[in-house]
Every structure is written in structure tokens, then in C-alpha cells.
GROMACS .gro file of C-alpha atoms in nm:
model
   82
    1MET     CA    1  -5.757  -1.316  10.085
    2THR     CA    2  -5.880  -0.962  10.087
    3MET     CA    3  -5.684  -0.678  10.238
    4MET     CA    4  -5.928  -0.665  10.531
    5ASP     CA    5  -5.865  -1.033  10.606
    6LYS     CA    6  -5.489  -0.979  10.596
    7THR     CA    7  -5.517  -0.679  10.827
    8MET     CA    8  -5.727  -0.870  11.079
    9ALA     CA    9  -5.485  -1.163  11.067
   10ALA     CA   10  -5.190  -0.926  11.112
   11PHE     CA   11  -5.365  -0.768  11.408
   12PHE     CA   12  -5.430  -1.090  11.601
   13LEU     CA   13  -5.202  -1.372  11.487
   14PRO     CA   14  -4.854  -1.237  11.575
   15GLY     CA   15  -4.960  -1.153  11.930
   16LEU     CA   16  -5.123  -1.493  11.973
   17LEU     CA   17  -4.814  -1.665  11.835
   18VAL     CA   18  -4.586  -1.482  12.079
   19PHE     CA   19  -4.809  -1.589  12.368
   20PHE     CA   20  -4.836  -1.946  12.234
   21PHE     CA   21  -4.461  -1.989  12.187
   22THR     CA   22  -4.398  -1.835  12.528
   23ARG     CA   23  -4.628  -2.095  12.685
   24ILE     CA   24  -4.440  -2.372  12.505
   25THR     CA   25  -4.084  -2.251  12.573
   26TYR     CA   26  -4.146  -2.076  12.909
   27ASN     CA   27  -3.941  -1.784  12.782
   28HIS     CA   28  -4.103  -1.471  12.639
   29TYR     CA   29  -3.788  -1.367  12.453
   30VAL     CA   30  -3.771  -1.701  12.271
   31GLY     CA   31  -4.142  -1.675  12.188
   32LEU     CA   32  -4.085  -1.331  12.040
   33LEU     CA   33  -3.783  -1.445  11.838
   34ILE     CA   34  -3.963  -1.748  11.694
   35THR     CA   35  -4.258  -1.530  11.593
   36LEU     CA   36  -4.027  -1.269  11.439
   37ALA     CA   37  -3.857  -1.543  11.240
   38LEU     CA   38  -4.192  -1.666  11.107
   39ILE     CA   39  -4.305  -1.316  11.012
   40SER     CA   40  -3.970  -1.240  10.850
   41ALA     CA   41  -3.991  -1.558  10.644
   42SER     CA   42  -4.343  -1.473  10.529
   43ALA     CA   43  -4.236  -1.118  10.439
   44TYR     CA   44  -3.937  -1.257  10.247
   45LYS     CA   45  -4.168  -1.488  10.052
   46GLY     CA   46  -4.388  -1.191   9.962
   47TYR     CA   47  -4.696  -1.256  10.174
   48THR     CA   48  -4.682  -0.913  10.339
   49HIS     CA   49  -4.820  -0.649  10.105
   50GLY     CA   50  -4.751  -0.290  10.199
   51GLY     CA   51  -4.591  -0.113  10.490
   52GLY     CA   52  -4.917  -0.083  10.678
   53LEU     CA   53  -4.929  -0.455  10.749
   54VAL     CA   54  -4.575  -0.443  10.885
   55TRP     CA   55  -4.682  -0.177  11.136
   56VAL     CA   56  -4.989  -0.377  11.235
   57ASP     CA   57  -4.766  -0.685  11.281
   58ALA     CA   58  -4.529  -0.482  11.497
   59LEU     CA   59  -4.814  -0.354  11.712
   60SER     CA   60  -4.950  -0.705  11.756
   61LEU     CA   61  -4.604  -0.837  11.845
   62THR     CA   62  -4.566  -0.566  12.108
   63VAL     CA   63  -4.904  -0.640  12.266
   64GLY     CA   64  -4.840  -1.015  12.255
   65PHE     CA   65  -4.498  -0.969  12.416
   66TYR     CA   66  -4.654  -0.756  12.691
   67PHE     CA   67  -4.914  -1.021  12.776
   68ALA     CA   68  -4.662  -1.305  12.750
   69ARG     CA   69  -4.429  -1.120  12.986
   70ARG     CA   70  -4.714  -1.058  13.232
   71TRP     CA   71  -4.809  -1.426  13.220
   72LYS     CA   72  -4.446  -1.528  13.276
   73LEU     CA   73  -4.411  -1.295  13.576
   74GLN     CA   74  -4.734  -1.428  13.726
   75GLN     CA   75  -4.607  -1.784  13.685
   76GLU     CA   76  -4.280  -1.699  13.858
   77LYS     CA   77  -4.466  -1.524  14.140
   78ALA     CA   78  -4.697  -1.824  14.187
   79GLU     CA   79  -4.401  -2.064  14.196
   80SER     CA   80  -4.213  -1.856  14.450
   81SER     CA   81  -4.511  -1.840  14.685
   82ILE     CA   82  -4.541  -2.220  14.701
   0.00000   0.00000   0.00000
């Protein structure tokens, strides 16, 4: 994988994973923790090269958490209006 591929993956995948795990567990905190555990394991194994990718991962996690939280609040609002 080239550095550009890794950067693009770091930009999209963590945020998508947070949202995906939130949809599965119905809890945005659990989704964030599972994704953090996966990223930490990959960093420990040496798949993260350089500090720049860590910052891109963190940005993606933050954006993914924001959208997962919004989705969760919309679900709660829809359930309460029924």
C-alpha cells in the first residue's frame, strides 16, 4: 500500500467503523471504544507509519463519533414520538 492509500483509508475507515459499530451495539460510546481498540491493535502491530496517520485517524474517529451520536439521538427522538 502506498502512503496515499493509507492516508485515504485512515481518513474514512475509522469514522465508518464507529458508525457501523454504533448501529450494531446501539451505543455510540461502545462503537467508539471498539474502533479505538482495533486501531490501537493495528498501531501496536506496526501498521500505522508516522504520526500524521494517527492524527488523521483521530480526526476520522471524531467525525464518526459525531455522526453516530447524531444518528443515536435521532433514533431516540423517533422512538419517543411513537
